[in-house]
CSV table of C-alpha atoms and ligand atoms in Angstrom, one decimal:
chain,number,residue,atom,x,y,z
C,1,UNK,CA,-34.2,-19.5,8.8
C,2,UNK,CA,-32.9,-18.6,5.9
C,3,UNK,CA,-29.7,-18.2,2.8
C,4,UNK,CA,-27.9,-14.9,3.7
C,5,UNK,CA,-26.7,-13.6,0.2
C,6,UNK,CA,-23.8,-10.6,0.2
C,7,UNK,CA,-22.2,-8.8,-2.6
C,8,UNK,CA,-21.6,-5.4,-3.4
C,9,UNK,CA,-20.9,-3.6,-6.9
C,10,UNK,CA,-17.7,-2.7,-6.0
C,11,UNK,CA,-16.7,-6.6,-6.5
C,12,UNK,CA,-17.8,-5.8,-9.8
C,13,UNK,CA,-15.7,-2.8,-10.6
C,14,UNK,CA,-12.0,-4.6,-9.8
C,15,UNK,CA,-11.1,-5.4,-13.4
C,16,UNK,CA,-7.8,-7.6,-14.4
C,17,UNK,CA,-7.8,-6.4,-18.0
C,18,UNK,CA,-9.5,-7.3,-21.1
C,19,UNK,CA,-9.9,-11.2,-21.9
C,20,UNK,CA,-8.8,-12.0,-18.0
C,21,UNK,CA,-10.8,-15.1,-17.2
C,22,UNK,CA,-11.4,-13.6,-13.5
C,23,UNK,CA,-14.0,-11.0,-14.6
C,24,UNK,CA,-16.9,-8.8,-13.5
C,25,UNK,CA,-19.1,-11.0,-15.7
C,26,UNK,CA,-19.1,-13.6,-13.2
C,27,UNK,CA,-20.8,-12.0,-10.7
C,28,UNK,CA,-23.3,-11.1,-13.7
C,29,UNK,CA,-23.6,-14.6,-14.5
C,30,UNK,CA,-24.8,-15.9,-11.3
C,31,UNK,CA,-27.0,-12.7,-10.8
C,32,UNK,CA,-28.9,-13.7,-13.9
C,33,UNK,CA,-29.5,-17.2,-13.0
C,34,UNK,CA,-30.9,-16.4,-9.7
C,35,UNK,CA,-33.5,-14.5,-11.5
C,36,UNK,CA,-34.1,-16.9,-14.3
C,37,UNK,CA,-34.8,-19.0,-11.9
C,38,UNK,CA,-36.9,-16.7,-9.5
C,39,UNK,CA,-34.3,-17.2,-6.7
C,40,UNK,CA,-33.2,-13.8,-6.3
C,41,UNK,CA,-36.0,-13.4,-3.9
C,42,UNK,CA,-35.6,-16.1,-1.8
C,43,UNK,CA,-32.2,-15.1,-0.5
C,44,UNK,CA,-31.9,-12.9,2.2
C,45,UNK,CA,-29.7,-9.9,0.7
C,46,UNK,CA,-26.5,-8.1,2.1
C,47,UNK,CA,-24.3,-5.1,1.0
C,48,UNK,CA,-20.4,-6.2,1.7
C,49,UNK,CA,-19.3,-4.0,4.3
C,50,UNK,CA,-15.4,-2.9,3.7
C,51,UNK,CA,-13.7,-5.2,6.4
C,52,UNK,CA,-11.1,-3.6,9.0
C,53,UNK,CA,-7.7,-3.7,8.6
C,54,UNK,CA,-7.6,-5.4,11.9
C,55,UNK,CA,-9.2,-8.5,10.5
C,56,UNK,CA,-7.0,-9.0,8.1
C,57,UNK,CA,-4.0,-8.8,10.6
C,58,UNK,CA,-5.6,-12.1,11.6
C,59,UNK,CA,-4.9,-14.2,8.3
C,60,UNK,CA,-2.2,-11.9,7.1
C,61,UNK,CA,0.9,-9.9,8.3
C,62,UNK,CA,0.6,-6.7,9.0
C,63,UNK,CA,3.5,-5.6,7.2
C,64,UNK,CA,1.6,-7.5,3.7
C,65,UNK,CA,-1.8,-5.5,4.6
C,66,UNK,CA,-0.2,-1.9,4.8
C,67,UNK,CA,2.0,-3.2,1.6
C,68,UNK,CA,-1.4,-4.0,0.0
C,69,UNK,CA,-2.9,-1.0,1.1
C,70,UNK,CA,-0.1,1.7,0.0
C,71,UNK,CA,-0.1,0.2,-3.8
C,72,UNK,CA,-4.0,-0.3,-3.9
C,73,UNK,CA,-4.8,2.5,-2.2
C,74,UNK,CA,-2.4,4.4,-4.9
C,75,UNK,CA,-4.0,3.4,-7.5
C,76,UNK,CA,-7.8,4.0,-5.9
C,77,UNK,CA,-6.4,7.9,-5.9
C,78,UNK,CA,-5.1,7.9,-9.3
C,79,UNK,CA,-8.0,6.8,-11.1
C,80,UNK,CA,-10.0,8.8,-8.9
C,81,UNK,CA,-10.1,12.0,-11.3
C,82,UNK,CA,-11.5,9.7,-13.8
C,83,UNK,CA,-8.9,8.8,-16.0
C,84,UNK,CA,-8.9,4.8,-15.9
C,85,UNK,CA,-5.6,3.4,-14.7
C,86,UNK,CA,-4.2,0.5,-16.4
C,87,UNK,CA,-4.2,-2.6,-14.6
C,88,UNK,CA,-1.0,-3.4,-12.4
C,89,UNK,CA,0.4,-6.5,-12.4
C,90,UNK,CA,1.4,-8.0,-9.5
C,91,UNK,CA,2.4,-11.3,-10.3
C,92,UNK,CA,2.1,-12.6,-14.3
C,93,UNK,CA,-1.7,-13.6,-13.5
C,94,UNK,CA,-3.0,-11.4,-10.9
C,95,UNK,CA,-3.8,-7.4,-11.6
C,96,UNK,CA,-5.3,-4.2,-9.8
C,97,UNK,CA,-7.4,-1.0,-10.9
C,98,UNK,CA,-8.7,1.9,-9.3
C,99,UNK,CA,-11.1,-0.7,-7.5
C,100,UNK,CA,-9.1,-3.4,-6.2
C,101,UNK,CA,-8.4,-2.0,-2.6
C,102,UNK,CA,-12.4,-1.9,-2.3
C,103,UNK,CA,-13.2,-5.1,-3.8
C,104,UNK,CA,-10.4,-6.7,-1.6
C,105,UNK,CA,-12.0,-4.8,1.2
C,106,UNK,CA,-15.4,-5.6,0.4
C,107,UNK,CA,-14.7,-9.2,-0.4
C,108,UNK,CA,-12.8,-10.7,3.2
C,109,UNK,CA,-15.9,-7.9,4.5
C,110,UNK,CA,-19.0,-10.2,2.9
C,111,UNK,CA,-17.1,-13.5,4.7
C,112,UNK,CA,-16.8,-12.0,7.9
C,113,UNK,CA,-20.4,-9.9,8.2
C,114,UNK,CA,-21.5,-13.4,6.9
C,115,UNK,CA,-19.9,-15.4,10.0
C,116,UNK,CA,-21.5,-12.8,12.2
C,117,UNK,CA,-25.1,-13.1,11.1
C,118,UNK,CA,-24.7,-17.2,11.0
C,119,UNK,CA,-23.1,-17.0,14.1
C,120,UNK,CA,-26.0,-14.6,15.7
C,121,UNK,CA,-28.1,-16.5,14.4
C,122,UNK,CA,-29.8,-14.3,11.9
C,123,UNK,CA,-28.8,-16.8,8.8
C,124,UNK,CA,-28.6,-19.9,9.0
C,125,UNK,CA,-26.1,-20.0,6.3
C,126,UNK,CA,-24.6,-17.6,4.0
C,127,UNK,CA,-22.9,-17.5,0.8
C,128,UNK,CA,-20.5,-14.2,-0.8
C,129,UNK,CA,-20.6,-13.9,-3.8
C,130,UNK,CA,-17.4,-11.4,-4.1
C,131,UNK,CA,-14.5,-10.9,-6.3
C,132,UNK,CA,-11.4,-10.7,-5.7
C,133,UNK,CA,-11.6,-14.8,-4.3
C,134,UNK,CA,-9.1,-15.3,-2.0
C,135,UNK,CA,-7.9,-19.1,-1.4
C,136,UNK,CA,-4.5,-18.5,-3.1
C,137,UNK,CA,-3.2,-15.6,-0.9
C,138,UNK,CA,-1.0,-16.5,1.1
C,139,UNK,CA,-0.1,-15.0,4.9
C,140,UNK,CA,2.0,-12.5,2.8
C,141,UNK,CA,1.7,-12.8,-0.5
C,142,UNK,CA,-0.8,-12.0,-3.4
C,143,UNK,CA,-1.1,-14.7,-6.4
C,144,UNK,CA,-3.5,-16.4,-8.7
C,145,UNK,CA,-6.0,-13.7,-9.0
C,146,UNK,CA,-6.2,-13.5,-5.0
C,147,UNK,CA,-5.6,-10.0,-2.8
C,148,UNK,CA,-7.1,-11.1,0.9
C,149,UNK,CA,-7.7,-14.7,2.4
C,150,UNK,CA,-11.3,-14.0,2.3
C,151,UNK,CA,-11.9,-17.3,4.4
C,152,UNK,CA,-9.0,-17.8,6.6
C,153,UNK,CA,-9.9,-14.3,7.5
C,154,UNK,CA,-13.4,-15.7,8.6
C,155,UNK,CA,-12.1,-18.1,10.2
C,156,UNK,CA,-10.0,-17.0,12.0
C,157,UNK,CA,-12.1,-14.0,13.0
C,158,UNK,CA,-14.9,-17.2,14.5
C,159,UNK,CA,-12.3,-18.1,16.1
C,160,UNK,CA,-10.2,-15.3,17.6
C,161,UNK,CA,-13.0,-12.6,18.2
C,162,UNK,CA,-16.8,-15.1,18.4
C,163,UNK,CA,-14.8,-17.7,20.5
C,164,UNK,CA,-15.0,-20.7,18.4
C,165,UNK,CA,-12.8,-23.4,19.5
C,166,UNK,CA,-13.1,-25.9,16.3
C,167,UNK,CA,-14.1,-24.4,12.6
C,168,UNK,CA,-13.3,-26.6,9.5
C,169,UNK,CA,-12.9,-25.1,5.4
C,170,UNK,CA,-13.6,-27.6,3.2
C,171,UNK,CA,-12.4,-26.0,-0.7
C,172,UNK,CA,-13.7,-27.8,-3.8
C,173,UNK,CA,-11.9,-25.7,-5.9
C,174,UNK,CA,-10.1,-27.2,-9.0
C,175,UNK,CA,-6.8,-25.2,-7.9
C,176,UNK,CA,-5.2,-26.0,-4.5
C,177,UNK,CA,-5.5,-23.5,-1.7
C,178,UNK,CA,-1.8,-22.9,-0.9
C,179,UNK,CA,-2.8,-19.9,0.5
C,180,UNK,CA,-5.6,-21.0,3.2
C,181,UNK,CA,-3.2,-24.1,3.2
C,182,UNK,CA,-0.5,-21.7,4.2
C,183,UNK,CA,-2.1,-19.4,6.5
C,184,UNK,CA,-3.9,-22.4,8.6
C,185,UNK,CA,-1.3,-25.2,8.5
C,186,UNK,CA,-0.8,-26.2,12.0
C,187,UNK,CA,-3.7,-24.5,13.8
C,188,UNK,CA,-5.5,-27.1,15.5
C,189,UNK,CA,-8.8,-25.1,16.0
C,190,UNK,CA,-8.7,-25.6,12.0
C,191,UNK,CA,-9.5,-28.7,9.9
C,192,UNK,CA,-8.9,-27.9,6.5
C,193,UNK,CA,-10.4,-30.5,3.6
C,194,UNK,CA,-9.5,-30.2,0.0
C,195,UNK,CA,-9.6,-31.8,-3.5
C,196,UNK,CA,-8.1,-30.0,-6.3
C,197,UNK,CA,-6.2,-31.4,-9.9
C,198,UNK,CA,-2.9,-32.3,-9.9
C,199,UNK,CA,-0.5,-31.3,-11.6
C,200,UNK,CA,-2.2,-27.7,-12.3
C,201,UNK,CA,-1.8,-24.2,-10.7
C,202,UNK,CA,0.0,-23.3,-8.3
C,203,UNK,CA,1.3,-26.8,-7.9
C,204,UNK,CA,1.2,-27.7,-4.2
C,205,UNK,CA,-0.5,-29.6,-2.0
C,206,UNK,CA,0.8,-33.1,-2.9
C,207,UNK,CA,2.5,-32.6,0.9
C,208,UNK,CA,0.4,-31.4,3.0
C,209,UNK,CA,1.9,-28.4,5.6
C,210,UNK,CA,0.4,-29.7,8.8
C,211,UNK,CA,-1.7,-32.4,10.6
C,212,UNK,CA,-4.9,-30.5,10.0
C,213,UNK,CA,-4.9,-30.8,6.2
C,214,UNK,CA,-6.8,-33.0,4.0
C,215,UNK,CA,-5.0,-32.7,0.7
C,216,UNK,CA,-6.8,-34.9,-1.5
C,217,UNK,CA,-5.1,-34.5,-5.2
C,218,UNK,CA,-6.9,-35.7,-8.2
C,219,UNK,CA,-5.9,-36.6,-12.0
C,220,UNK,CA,-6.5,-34.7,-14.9
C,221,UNK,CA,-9.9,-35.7,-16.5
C,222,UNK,CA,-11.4,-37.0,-12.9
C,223,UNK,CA,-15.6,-37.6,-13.3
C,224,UNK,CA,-17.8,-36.6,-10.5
C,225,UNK,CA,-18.3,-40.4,-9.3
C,226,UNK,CA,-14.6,-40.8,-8.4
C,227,UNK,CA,-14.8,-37.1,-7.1
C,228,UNK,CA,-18.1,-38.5,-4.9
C,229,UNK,CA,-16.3,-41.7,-3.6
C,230,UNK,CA,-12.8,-39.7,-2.6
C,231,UNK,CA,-14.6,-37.4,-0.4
C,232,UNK,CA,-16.7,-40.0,1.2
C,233,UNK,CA,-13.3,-41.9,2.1
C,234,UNK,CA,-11.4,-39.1,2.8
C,235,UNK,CA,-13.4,-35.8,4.0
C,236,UNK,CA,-16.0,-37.8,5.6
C,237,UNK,CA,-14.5,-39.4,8.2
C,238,UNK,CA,-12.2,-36.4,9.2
C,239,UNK,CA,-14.8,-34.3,9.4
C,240,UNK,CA,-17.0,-36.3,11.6
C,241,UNK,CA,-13.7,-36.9,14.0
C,242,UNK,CA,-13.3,-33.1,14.3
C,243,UNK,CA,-16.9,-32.4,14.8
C,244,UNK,CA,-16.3,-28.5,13.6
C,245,UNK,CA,-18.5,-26.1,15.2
C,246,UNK,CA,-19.2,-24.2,12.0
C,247,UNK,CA,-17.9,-24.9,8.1
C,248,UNK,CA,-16.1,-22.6,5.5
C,249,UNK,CA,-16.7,-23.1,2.3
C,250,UNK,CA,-14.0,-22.2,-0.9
C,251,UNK,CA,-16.1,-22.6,-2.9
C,252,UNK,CA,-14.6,-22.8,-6.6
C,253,UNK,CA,-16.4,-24.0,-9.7
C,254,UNK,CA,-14.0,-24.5,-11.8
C,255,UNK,CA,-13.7,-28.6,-11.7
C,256,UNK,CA,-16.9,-28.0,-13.7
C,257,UNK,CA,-16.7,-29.9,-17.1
C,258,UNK,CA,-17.1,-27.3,-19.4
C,259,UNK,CA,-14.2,-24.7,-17.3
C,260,UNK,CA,-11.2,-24.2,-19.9
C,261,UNK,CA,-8.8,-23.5,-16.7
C,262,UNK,CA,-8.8,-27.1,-15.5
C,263,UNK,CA,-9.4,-30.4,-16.9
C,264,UNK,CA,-11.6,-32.0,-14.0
C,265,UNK,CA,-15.1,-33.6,-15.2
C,266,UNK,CA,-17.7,-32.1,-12.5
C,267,UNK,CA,-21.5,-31.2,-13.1
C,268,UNK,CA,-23.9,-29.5,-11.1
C,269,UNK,CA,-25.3,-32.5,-10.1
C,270,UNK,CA,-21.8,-33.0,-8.6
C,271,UNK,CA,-21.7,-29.8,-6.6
C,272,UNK,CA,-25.2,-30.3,-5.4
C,273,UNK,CA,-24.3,-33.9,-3.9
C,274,UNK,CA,-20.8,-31.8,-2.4
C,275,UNK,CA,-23.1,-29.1,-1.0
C,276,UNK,CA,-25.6,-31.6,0.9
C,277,UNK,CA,-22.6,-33.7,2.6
C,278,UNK,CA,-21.2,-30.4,3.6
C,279,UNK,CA,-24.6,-29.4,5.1
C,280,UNK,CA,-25.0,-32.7,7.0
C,281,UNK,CA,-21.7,-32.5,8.6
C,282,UNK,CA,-22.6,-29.2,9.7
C,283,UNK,CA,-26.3,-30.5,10.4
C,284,UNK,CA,-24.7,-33.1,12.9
C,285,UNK,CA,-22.1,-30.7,14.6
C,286,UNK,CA,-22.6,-27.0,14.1
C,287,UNK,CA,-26.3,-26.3,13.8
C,288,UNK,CA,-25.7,-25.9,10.2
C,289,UNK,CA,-23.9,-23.3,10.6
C,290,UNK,CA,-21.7,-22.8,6.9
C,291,UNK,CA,-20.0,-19.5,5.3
C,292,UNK,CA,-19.9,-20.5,1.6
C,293,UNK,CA,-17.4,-18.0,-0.3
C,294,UNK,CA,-17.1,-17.5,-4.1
C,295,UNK,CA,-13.0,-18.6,-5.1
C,296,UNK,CA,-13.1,-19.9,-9.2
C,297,UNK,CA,-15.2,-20.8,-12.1
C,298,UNK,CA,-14.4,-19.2,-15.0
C,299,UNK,CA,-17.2,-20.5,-18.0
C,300,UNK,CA,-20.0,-18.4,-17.2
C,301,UNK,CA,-22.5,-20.7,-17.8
C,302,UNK,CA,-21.2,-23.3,-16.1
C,303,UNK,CA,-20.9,-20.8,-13.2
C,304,UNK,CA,-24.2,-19.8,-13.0
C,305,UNK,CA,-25.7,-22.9,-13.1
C,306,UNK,CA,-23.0,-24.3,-10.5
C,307,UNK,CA,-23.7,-21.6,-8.1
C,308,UNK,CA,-27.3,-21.6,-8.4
C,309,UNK,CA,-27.4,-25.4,-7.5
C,310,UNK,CA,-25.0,-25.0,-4.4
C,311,UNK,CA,-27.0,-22.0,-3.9
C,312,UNK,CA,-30.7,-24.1,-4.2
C,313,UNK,CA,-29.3,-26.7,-1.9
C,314,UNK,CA,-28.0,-24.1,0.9
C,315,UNK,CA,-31.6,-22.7,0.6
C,316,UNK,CA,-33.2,-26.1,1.1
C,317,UNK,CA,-35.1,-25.2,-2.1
Q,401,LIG,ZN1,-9.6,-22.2,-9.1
């Protein structure tokens, strides 16, 4: 069995503007450690299909999508005849080009081609590595560098369309996931486990919106042992109550030490250590079945080197 990998260059094309943290380079930066490292070959490689509309529906209203799709879809025909269009802001961080609508399309596209080939059993686990992320959209709202839910879209489509009756998305990104948060508050097919800094962007999460969240808030300038020990009190045992029959990752590398946008105290070794009590969970309950999506990290080192070891540990390498 093996790591299904899915991108696609048009992740690489949406661009924010000059000096925007969220940038193609990312996707750059974990290319090149893969083949520093001579994992490039290991993983089992996938184009990002464009996802359909009607998957969206499922995270999203469909008044937002055809909202979304009008504006981006605009500007995808007025940079078409090769004159670049400015980036368009839609809120004071979060910007589209001439390549948003596919990126966004391509993006929540990777996380659901990537449920299908765990769930068919083609992969035993699979990771996106896409851009836009998506954690802070909300059911009808785009924010924080985020178009598409790329996995409460997955999830939901596990759930809706491959029959699913219990999926959990665990998100160890440094920024709450209003948006999953949001979108998944309240479904009971969903357990949702989270540990982000507090106070930081978008600040929420100190209450959670439903009996199937996890919000576990941490202090600025939190180390990876405290990290360790709040998730073995606090995700563990949820987890293993729910017994979810396949896990979603948000998976955000931006607690990393060296990551300007946050002040958390996380090394590799720490997301290693996240990415193996992830995998036993689903070990135990869901024949290790995980989707692992791309949300944050913004120092590209740091990225690459974060990715790579969640990455190496998915792989059993
Ligand atoms: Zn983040």
């Amino acid at each position: 069995m093996t790591t299904a990998y899915l991108s696609h260059q048009d992740c690489h094309r949406h661009e924010m503007g000059g000096g925007h943290p969220e940038c193609p380079q990312r996707l750059d930066a974990i290319e090149d450690w893969l083949i520093a490292h001579g994992m490039d070959a290991a993983l089992d490689r996938h184009d990002a299909p464009k996802v359909d509309l009607a998957c969206l529906t499922r995270a999203h209203t469909a008044r937002y999508v055809a909202e979304m799709q009008a504006l981006l879809e605009g500007l995808e025909r007025e940079s078409a005849g090769g004159t670049p269009v400015p980036p368009r802001a839609l809120d004071p961080d979060t910007f589209a080009n001439g390549h948003t609508w596919a990126a966004a399309l391509r993006a929540a596209g990777a996380a659901v081609k990537a449920t299908d080939l765990v769930l068919d059993g083609q992969a035993e686990n699979a990771f996106c590595a896409v851009r836009p992320p998506g954690h802070h959209a909300t059911r009808e709202q785009a924010m924080g560098f985020c178009f598409f839910n790329n996995v409460a879209v997955a999830a939901r489509h596990a759930l809706d369309v491959r029959g699913l009756d219990r999926v959990a998305v665990v998100d160890f990104d440094v920024h709450h996931g209003n948006g999953t948060e949001d979108i998944l508050a309240n479904d009971d097919r969903v357990l949702m486990v989270s540990i982000f800094q507090d106070p930081l962007y978008p600040y929420s999460g100190g209450e959670p919106l439903g009996p199937n969240m996890v919000n576990v808030p941490v202090p600025p300038y939190t180390r990876g042992p405290e990290v360790r020990e709040m998730i073995e009190a606090l995700w563990m045992p949820a987890l293993e109550r729910f017994k979810p029959q396949m896990v979603f990752i948000s998976a955000g590398f931006d607690a990393h030490r060296e990551d300007d946008l946050a002040q958390l105290g996380l090394v590799e070794a720490d997301y290693e250590w996240i990415t193996m009590r992830i995998m036993d969970v689903a070990k135990r309950h869901a024949k290790g079945r995980i989707v692992s999506c791309l949300e944050g990290g913004y120092h590209l080192s740091a990225l690459g080197r974060s990715v790579g070891a969640h990455l190496r540990t998915l792989a059993g390498l």
